[in-house]
C-alpha cells in the first residue's frame, strides 16, 4: 500500500511496524506516552501498545539511556527518544562510555541494540538548546552507528533497520523537515529497502558533487536546481558513521569537485573528516580543495539570527562557486 | 507503585486558606500589615498580566514561545519577595514572577522568547541569574555560588543566601540530586525551591517521584518542607525562614511549593491531550490571586478603588509590554560572533570577517543589479 | 557540617557480634546449619586468598592493576550467596567475592587487570554482568534490567531479582540517584547494595554524604537498611530478604553494608598519605573471617582439620591462580578491530585490512633483512 | 630561578604560583586534597592553602563542573581536576551546554573562567576509561579553549595562562609524559611567556611538516631524528582550539607536505579539521595529501594491545613515507 506520509508520520509508522513485528521492541522517553512526543512521532503507540511498551520516563536522559542499556541486556530492543538535540548531553556518559563500548568490552558476548532517536538541527525558531546538530560527537565515537534521514521513504525503512540492528544506532531526525511528504510503500518487505549504511545519489550530475545529509539535503537539491550553469550531483549521505566512501569517492572521481554542506559547526564537523578522507583518496582527481559549507564555530545563536547561521541556498551556491574558483 | 504514597499525606504549610482565612502555623509566624498584603496582591496581578500579554504576543507571532506562569504567581511572588537585595536567585525558565521581584523589566524576559537574545540581563545587577533551559543545571550553579558565599565569609544574620528554582520534573535529573548532595556535604547557604506544579509537560507527578518531593531532602540530610504554593503568605514565610537559616550558616533546605500549572506547558503545548479538564477546574478554585483578594476584602484591607487601581496599572503595563516587545531591536548578523569568547580569538575573528565579506558581496551585487 | 550526623546513629543489623556471638534480629531471622556456616567460611577464606594472590601478581608485574576486596569479603559473600540462579548481579570493579559466588573463575577476572581483555565473561551464563568502572553507570543498567524482568512477568515467589553493587563514593553520582528514582517510580525488582567501605580512594565518607547512606532511600520512597558488612550472616539475611521482597513485586531496597577497605584503593594507591593507621587497626579487630571462625570454634561447628583443609584448598587455589594468570594468552594485534560492531562495518574492515598490511610490511622487511 | 621540573611538578608549581597571586583561584576535584591527586599534581596545595581553596569534592563530575560554574559566577577562578579522561563524560552536559555557552548566553555580561585539567591519553598500561583522548569533543564545542602541553616549560606557564584567561579552558595533560623533565625558569614574568594560543616550531626542517601535540610531540621529535634522509619540521600545536593556522600554513607552504599525528581516533579527530583546513589554504603548495597518523576508530583496547593501537615511532615514520609516496 502506497501512502503519502510526512517524515514524522513515516517514522511513526515504522515504529509501529517494528513493534508489531517484535514484542521486544519498546519505546521510551519523556512525554512519548500519552502525549505522543512533543513532535507526535510516537502518537497513538501508547494507546495501542500500552504503558509497558511505551514508557513515559522520569525527566533524566542519563536514566533513559542507562535503563535502556539494562533493558537491552535483558533482551529488549529499546527505542529511546531524546526530546531535543540539546538535551542529549546529560546522557553522554551512558552513551559514550557504556552503550558504545559494551559489545567490545564483552568481547562480543553482549549486544546492546538500543536506538536513540533525536530530533536535531535548527530552523524552527526555537529557544536555546533546541536547534543543535551534535552528530560529530556521535560520529567520533567508535561503537555507535549514526544515521539520518532526508525523506519519508528512508524514514520509514531506516527506523526499522535501526531497530533491527544489533548495534546501537543514533537515529537523527531533521526536525524542521518533519512535515515533508512523500509516497511510501508501507507494505514492501523490509529486506527490499536499501541498507541504511548506503549513501544515495539524490540527483545525478557531472560537474561537481554536492554532499549533504538530513535537513540539508533539500537545500542541496534546491541549490543544484538553481545552478543553471553547472551540472551538480547531489549525494544524500544517510549514514554519517560509517560513511559510504565507495559511493562518495566514485562520484568525486567523476566530477572532480566536492562541496559538503551541513548544519553542524564547521570545525571538526562531519565535513572535516569527509574532506580529509576524500582528499587522501582522490588527490589526483580533485580540481579544487573540498569546500565545506557549515554553521559557524559559535553556539547556535538566538533564533532571529538563525537564518544567517544556518547554511542556506545562497551559502551552498557560494560554496559551489568557491569550488569552481580553482 | 506501592502504597508508600498513600500512607502519610504530607502536611502542607498554609497561612491563608483557599477561602481567604488567615491561619497560623507554629513554625512560620508571619506579620503582614495591610500595605504589605496589598503590595503582594499588586505583584500577583501585575505578573499575571505580563504573562497574559506574553501569551497573546506569542499568538500574534511576536514571540517564538512563551512559558506561562499561570497559577504559580503566589509561589513566585512569595518566594521572590522573601529574597533580600544581596541574595542571588538561579531561575529555570518560568520564573517571570521572581524576575519581577528582582527588578527585571518584562522587556528583558521577552527578548529570549522573541529570539533576539539568549538571555542578556546582568545577573549581578539584579541578583537574578539567566534563565536556564537544560533541566537541573542551575541547581548545581546555585550550589557552587553558595559555596562562594561561604568562602567570602558572607554568612551571618546580615549575610547572603542563594535560591535555586526548578520544577517537579527536574527532581529526577542527576544534576539536581548532585546539587542536593554537594549542598548538604558543604552545608552551603542555598535554598532549593521546587515549584511542584504537578506536571512536567505531559507527565504527571507519579512518573517523577514515588513520594512527595519535599521528602527527598531528608535522604541527603537536610530539611524539606511542603508549602501551599498558591498561598503567597505561607510561601513568603517559609522561604524567608529557609533563606534566613541558610544565611546564618545552617545549610540548605528544600521547599516544595505545591501548586498547579493552570496553562499549557508552553505556547507549543496542548494539555487537552493528556489531562482532564476537571483537574483544572478544581485548581481554579484555589487560584492564588482570588485567595488573597478574598482575604483583603474580608478583612477590609483594600477597597474597590484599590482593586480598580491595580487593574488599571495592569492595563498600562500590558500596553507597555506589547509596545516594548515590538520595539525590541533585532540583532545584526555579525552578532553571531560576539561574546563567544572573552578574549580575542583568531578563529572567530576570521569567520566574522569572512562572513562580513560574504554579506557585503550581496550588497555589491545588489548595487550592480542582482547576483 | 551541621550536627545532623551526630544525632541518630543508625541501627546496624547484626547477627554475629565481632566476638563471634550469634544474636537474633526481629526482622531478619536466619537459620544457618553447620554445613552452611562452614561453607560460608570456606568462601571467605578462598576469595581472600585469590585476592592476596592477585595483589602479589600485580607486584610481580603480572597484572597491571588490582582492586583488592580485603576486608569486604563478608559483604560480598553474604550478598552473593543470597542470590539465586536466575538472579542477575551488576558489579562495580571490586566484587571478586560476588563473582566467586556466581561461578566466575578467578582467571576470568584477572584478564581485565592483566590487560588481555576488557571483561569478557558471558554475563548471562553466570548471572553476573561485566565489571563497570565508570562509577554509578551500572546502577542504571541494573534498574533497566529489572524493568525487563517486570515486563517478562518473571516476578513472584519464584521470580527473578536484580542486584546492583557500588561503593559509598558512588552514591554521589547523578546516575546512582537517577537509578534510585527510576527504580522507585517503576517499583522495579532491584536491590541496591552499597558497600560503604568508608573511603572513596582518599576521600572519607563525610565528603560524600552528610548522613548515613541507607537513609538516601527514604527520600526516594523505598526502604533502606544498614547491615554490618563484616557479618556474613547478617549480610546474607538482609540481602536475601531484600531480594525476596523485590522478586515478589514490592520494589527496590537500598542496603548499606557497613564495612571497611582494609587495603589500598588499588595497587596504585598509597593509603598512608591520607588515613591514620589506628583506623585500620581498629577494623582489623572486626575482621569478617576472624569473626566467623571464632563463631565456628566457639560453637564447635568446625575442628582444626576443617580449618587446615580450607587453608590447603586456599593454597591450591592460590597456586592455580598464579599459573592461570601467567598462562592467559595475549590478544593478537588485529583483535583491536573485533567486536566494535555486531554487524559488518566497512570502515572498521578497511582499517583492519590496512593495519594487517602494515604489520605484514615489517615481516616482509624482516625477511628481507630490515626496514 | 631555574629548576629542573617534571611536567607534573611544573603544573603543580604553576598552580601554586597562580594561587599565591590570586586568592580567588581554587582547586577542586576528586582526591585533589590530602592525597594531592592520583598523579600528585596538586601535591601539598591542600596543606598550604587549606580545604577551602583545595576542595575534595564528592564523586560526581557533573557536580564538579556545575559547582565550579557557580563559583565562577561568584567571582572565583576554579581549576577542576577530572581524574581521568574517561571520567569526563558525566560532566559533558555542564561543560557543553553551560560552561561553553554562558558568556554568549549573557551577551558578555558573565564570564566563567573555569579551567578543566584532564590527564589524558594512553600508554600507561591502564584498565578501560583511563587512556582516552577526548580532545575532539572539546575542540568541536564553541566557547571552549582547548590547550595541551608537551614539556615542563609550557606546563608551568600555560596552566597559569589558562587560569588567567576569562574563557573556560580545557587543559589537557599528557599523563604518560608526566615524568618528562626540563629546566624551568620559575621566576620569569608570566607576561614573558609565549601565549598559549601560539603553536611552536619544536624542530625546524624543510622537507615535510610533522604536526603533533601533547604526548605525541616526543614521538614526533624522535621520528624526525630517526629520519636520516629527510629534513622534518616538527610543530608542537599547543592550542587545539583555536589552532594557530598562521604558523601551520606558513610551515606547510615551505615544506609542501603535512603529516599529523595524534592519539585521538582518526575519524573526526583534530587531524581531520587541520587536514581539511590546510588543504583549503595550501592547495597549490601541497605535494601530497595531508597524511594523518592516529589511533584507530575503535574503543581504546585492553592495555596489552595499546602499543599497537597508539601511533608509535614506526607508524609516524610510515606516515612520513606515505607523504613522500606522492
Ligand atoms: C535536560 C532536559 N531535558 C528535557 C528538556 C525538555 N523539557 C523542557 S521543560 C520539561 C518539563 C519540565 O518539567 P518541570 O521540571 O516539572 O518544570 P515545569 O515546566 O513544570 O515548570 C522538559 C522535559 C529540557 N529542557 N532539559
Ligand atoms: C565517573 C568516575 N569518576 C571517577 C572515577 C575514578 N575512581 C575510581 S574508584 C573511585 C572511588 C570509588 O569509591 P567508592 O564508590 O566508595 O568505591 P570503592 O572503590 O571504595 O569500592 C574513583 C574516584 C571513576 N572510576 N568513575
Ligand atoms: Mg512541573
Ligand atoms: Mg568506598
Short mmCIF file of N, CA and C in Angstrom, two decimals, chain B residues 150-227:
data_model
loop_
_atom_site.label_atom_id
_atom_site.label_comp_id
_atom_site.label_asym_id
_atom_site.label_seq_id
_atom_site.Cartn_x
_atom_site.Cartn_y
_atom_site.Cartn_z
N UNK B 150 30.04 31.22 51.07
CA UNK B 150 30.73 30.71 52.27
C UNK B 150 32.19 31.18 52.29
N UNK B 151 32.84 31.04 51.18
CA UNK B 151 34.26 31.39 51.10
C UNK B 151 34.48 32.89 51.26
N UNK B 152 33.48 33.65 50.87
CA UNK B 152 33.58 35.11 51.05
C UNK B 152 33.30 35.52 52.49
N UNK B 153 32.93 34.57 53.31
CA UNK B 153 32.59 34.90 54.69
C UNK B 153 31.35 35.76 54.77
N UNK B 154 30.46 35.61 53.79
CA UNK B 154 29.29 36.48 53.75
C UNK B 154 28.08 35.84 54.44
N UNK B 155 28.33 35.05 55.46
CA UNK B 155 27.22 34.46 56.21
C UNK B 155 26.90 35.31 57.44
N UNK B 156 25.92 34.87 58.18
CA UNK B 156 25.52 35.61 59.38
C UNK B 156 24.16 36.24 59.19
N UNK B 157 23.70 36.88 60.23
CA UNK B 157 22.37 37.46 60.22
C UNK B 157 22.16 38.40 59.03
N UNK B 158 23.20 39.12 58.68
CA UNK B 158 23.11 40.05 57.55
C UNK B 158 23.69 39.44 56.28
N UNK B 159 23.91 38.17 56.32
CA UNK B 159 24.63 37.54 55.22
C UNK B 159 23.79 37.37 53.98
N UNK B 160 24.35 36.61 53.07
CA UNK B 160 23.71 36.40 51.78
C UNK B 160 23.24 34.96 51.66
N UNK B 161 22.21 34.78 50.90
CA UNK B 161 21.71 33.43 50.65
C UNK B 161 21.40 33.28 49.17
N UNK B 162 21.27 32.05 48.77
CA UNK B 162 21.09 31.72 47.36
C UNK B 162 19.83 30.87 47.23
N UNK B 163 19.12 31.05 46.14
CA UNK B 163 17.93 30.22 45.93
C UNK B 163 17.95 29.65 44.51
N UNK B 164 17.64 28.39 44.39
CA UNK B 164 17.59 27.73 43.08
C UNK B 164 16.15 27.32 42.81
N UNK B 165 15.64 27.70 41.66
CA UNK B 165 14.28 27.34 41.25
C UNK B 165 14.30 26.20 40.26
N UNK B 166 13.38 25.29 40.41
CA UNK B 166 13.19 24.23 39.41
C UNK B 166 11.82 23.60 39.61
N UNK B 167 11.47 22.72 38.69
CA UNK B 167 10.15 22.11 38.73
C UNK B 167 10.15 20.71 39.30
N UNK B 168 8.99 20.13 39.37
CA UNK B 168 8.87 18.75 39.87
C UNK B 168 9.63 17.77 38.97
N UNK B 169 9.53 17.97 37.66
CA UNK B 169 10.25 17.09 36.75
C UNK B 169 11.75 17.11 36.98
N UNK B 170 12.24 18.29 37.30
CA UNK B 170 13.68 18.48 37.48
C UNK B 170 14.24 17.65 38.62
N UNK B 171 13.39 17.22 39.54
CA UNK B 171 13.92 16.44 40.66
C UNK B 171 14.39 15.06 40.23
N UNK B 172 14.05 14.66 39.00
CA UNK B 172 14.53 13.37 38.51
C UNK B 172 15.95 13.43 37.95
N UNK B 173 16.40 14.63 37.60
CA UNK B 173 17.71 14.77 36.96
C UNK B 173 18.84 14.48 37.92
N UNK B 174 19.88 13.85 37.40
CA UNK B 174 21.09 13.63 38.17
C UNK B 174 21.65 14.93 38.74
N UNK B 175 21.68 15.97 37.93
CA UNK B 175 22.27 17.23 38.39
C UNK B 175 21.57 17.76 39.63
N UNK B 176 20.27 17.68 39.66
CA UNK B 176 19.53 18.21 40.81
C UNK B 176 19.92 17.44 42.07
N UNK B 177 20.03 16.14 41.92
CA UNK B 177 20.39 15.32 43.08
C UNK B 177 21.85 15.52 43.49
N UNK B 178 22.71 15.69 42.51
CA UNK B 178 24.09 16.01 42.86
C UNK B 178 24.15 17.34 43.61
N UNK B 179 23.33 18.27 43.18
CA UNK B 179 23.30 19.57 43.87
C UNK B 179 22.84 19.40 45.31
N UNK B 180 21.81 18.59 45.51
CA UNK B 180 21.36 18.35 46.89
C UNK B 180 22.54 17.84 47.72
N UNK B 181 23.29 16.93 47.13
CA UNK B 181 24.36 16.33 47.91
C UNK B 181 25.53 17.28 48.14
N UNK B 182 25.93 17.99 47.10
CA UNK B 182 27.01 18.98 47.27
C UNK B 182 26.60 20.01 48.33
N UNK B 183 25.36 20.44 48.27
CA UNK B 183 24.91 21.45 49.23
C UNK B 183 24.93 20.88 50.64
N UNK B 184 24.49 19.65 50.78
CA UNK B 184 24.45 19.03 52.11
C UNK B 184 25.85 18.84 52.66
N UNK B 185 26.71 18.25 51.86
CA UNK B 185 28.07 17.95 52.32
C UNK B 185 28.81 19.24 52.67
N UNK B 186 28.56 20.29 51.89
CA UNK B 186 29.25 21.55 52.13
C UNK B 186 28.47 22.49 53.05
N UNK B 187 27.29 22.07 53.46
CA UNK B 187 26.44 22.92 54.27
C UNK B 187 26.28 24.30 53.65
N UNK B 188 26.04 24.31 52.37
CA UNK B 188 26.02 25.56 51.61
C UNK B 188 24.73 26.35 51.84
N UNK B 189 24.85 27.67 51.83
CA UNK B 189 23.68 28.54 52.08
C UNK B 189 22.77 28.65 50.87
N UNK B 190 22.11 27.56 50.53
CA UNK B 190 21.25 27.56 49.35
C UNK B 190 19.89 26.97 49.69
N UNK B 191 18.87 27.59 49.15
CA UNK B 191 17.51 27.07 49.30
C UNK B 191 17.08 26.51 47.95
N UNK B 192 16.63 25.27 47.95
CA UNK B 192 16.13 24.65 46.73
C UNK B 192 14.62 24.85 46.70
N UNK B 193 14.17 25.58 45.72
CA UNK B 193 12.75 25.91 45.66
C UNK B 193 12.12 25.19 44.48
N UNK B 194 11.41 24.14 44.80
CA UNK B 194 10.77 23.33 43.75
C UNK B 194 9.31 23.73 43.61
N UNK B 195 8.97 24.26 42.46
CA UNK B 195 7.55 24.50 42.19
C UNK B 195 6.95 23.22 41.63
N UNK B 196 6.31 22.51 42.50
CA UNK B 196 5.63 21.30 42.06
C UNK B 196 4.28 21.69 41.49
N UNK B 197 4.29 21.88 40.17
CA UNK B 197 3.04 22.28 39.51
C UNK B 197 2.32 21.06 38.94
N UNK B 198 2.70 19.88 39.42
CA UNK B 198 2.02 18.62 39.14
C UNK B 198 2.32 18.02 37.77
N UNK B 199 2.94 18.78 36.91
CA UNK B 199 3.17 18.28 35.56
C UNK B 199 4.56 18.65 35.06
N UNK B 200 5.15 17.74 34.35
CA UNK B 200 6.36 18.02 33.56
C UNK B 200 5.94 17.76 32.12
N UNK B 201 5.64 18.82 31.43
CA UNK B 201 4.93 18.74 30.15
C UNK B 201 3.72 17.81 30.35
N UNK B 202 3.77 16.61 29.75
CA UNK B 202 2.58 15.74 29.82
C UNK B 202 2.66 14.71 30.94
N UNK B 203 3.77 14.71 31.66
CA UNK B 203 3.93 13.63 32.64
C UNK B 203 3.49 14.08 34.04
N UNK B 204 2.57 13.34 34.61
CA UNK B 204 2.12 13.69 35.95
C UNK B 204 3.18 13.31 36.99
N UNK B 205 2.99 13.82 38.17
CA UNK B 205 3.99 13.68 39.22
C UNK B 205 4.40 12.24 39.47
N UNK B 206 3.48 11.29 39.34
CA UNK B 206 3.85 9.92 39.71
C UNK B 206 4.85 9.29 38.75
N UNK B 207 5.12 9.95 37.62
CA UNK B 207 6.21 9.48 36.77
C UNK B 207 7.56 10.02 37.23
N UNK B 208 7.54 10.98 38.12
CA UNK B 208 8.79 11.60 38.57
C UNK B 208 9.18 11.16 39.97
N UNK B 209 8.21 10.88 40.77
CA UNK B 209 8.56 10.58 42.16
C UNK B 209 7.52 9.69 42.79
N UNK B 210 8.01 8.78 43.59
CA UNK B 210 7.11 7.86 44.25
C UNK B 210 6.55 8.45 45.53
N UNK B 211 7.24 9.42 46.08
CA UNK B 211 6.81 10.07 47.33
C UNK B 211 6.82 11.58 47.14
N UNK B 212 6.14 12.28 48.03
CA UNK B 212 6.15 13.74 47.92
C UNK B 212 7.59 14.27 47.85
N UNK B 213 7.74 15.29 47.03
CA UNK B 213 9.09 15.74 46.68
C UNK B 213 9.88 16.28 47.87
N UNK B 214 9.22 16.94 48.78
CA UNK B 214 9.97 17.55 49.88
C UNK B 214 10.72 16.50 50.69
N UNK B 215 10.26 15.24 50.60
CA UNK B 215 10.93 14.17 51.35
C UNK B 215 12.33 13.86 50.84
N UNK B 216 12.58 14.21 49.61
CA UNK B 216 13.88 13.90 49.04
C UNK B 216 15.02 14.44 49.92
N UNK B 217 14.77 15.60 50.51
CA UNK B 217 15.83 16.28 51.26
C UNK B 217 16.36 15.44 52.42
N UNK B 218 15.46 14.76 53.11
CA UNK B 218 15.90 14.03 54.30
C UNK B 218 16.92 12.96 53.93
N UNK B 219 16.78 12.39 52.76
CA UNK B 219 17.73 11.37 52.32
C UNK B 219 19.13 11.93 52.13
N UNK B 220 19.20 13.23 51.92
CA UNK B 220 20.51 13.87 51.79
C UNK B 220 20.94 14.56 53.09
N UNK B 221 20.05 14.53 54.07
CA UNK B 221 20.44 15.06 55.37
C UNK B 221 20.15 16.53 55.60
N UNK B 222 19.12 17.03 54.94
CA UNK B 222 18.72 18.41 55.27
C UNK B 222 17.21 18.51 55.24
N UNK B 223 16.66 19.57 55.82
CA UNK B 223 15.20 19.62 55.95
C UNK B 223 14.48 19.90 54.64
N UNK B 224 13.30 19.31 54.53
CA UNK B 224 12.42 19.57 53.40
C UNK B 224 11.06 19.97 53.95
N UNK B 225 10.41 20.87 53.25
CA UNK B 225 9.11 21.33 53.74
C UNK B 225 8.18 21.53 52.56
N UNK B 226 6.93 21.17 52.74
CA UNK B 226 5.95 21.40 51.69
C UNK B 226 5.07 22.57 52.07
N UNK B 227 5.02 23.52 51.18
CA UNK B 227 4.21 24.71 51.45
C UNK B 227 3.13 24.82 50.38
#
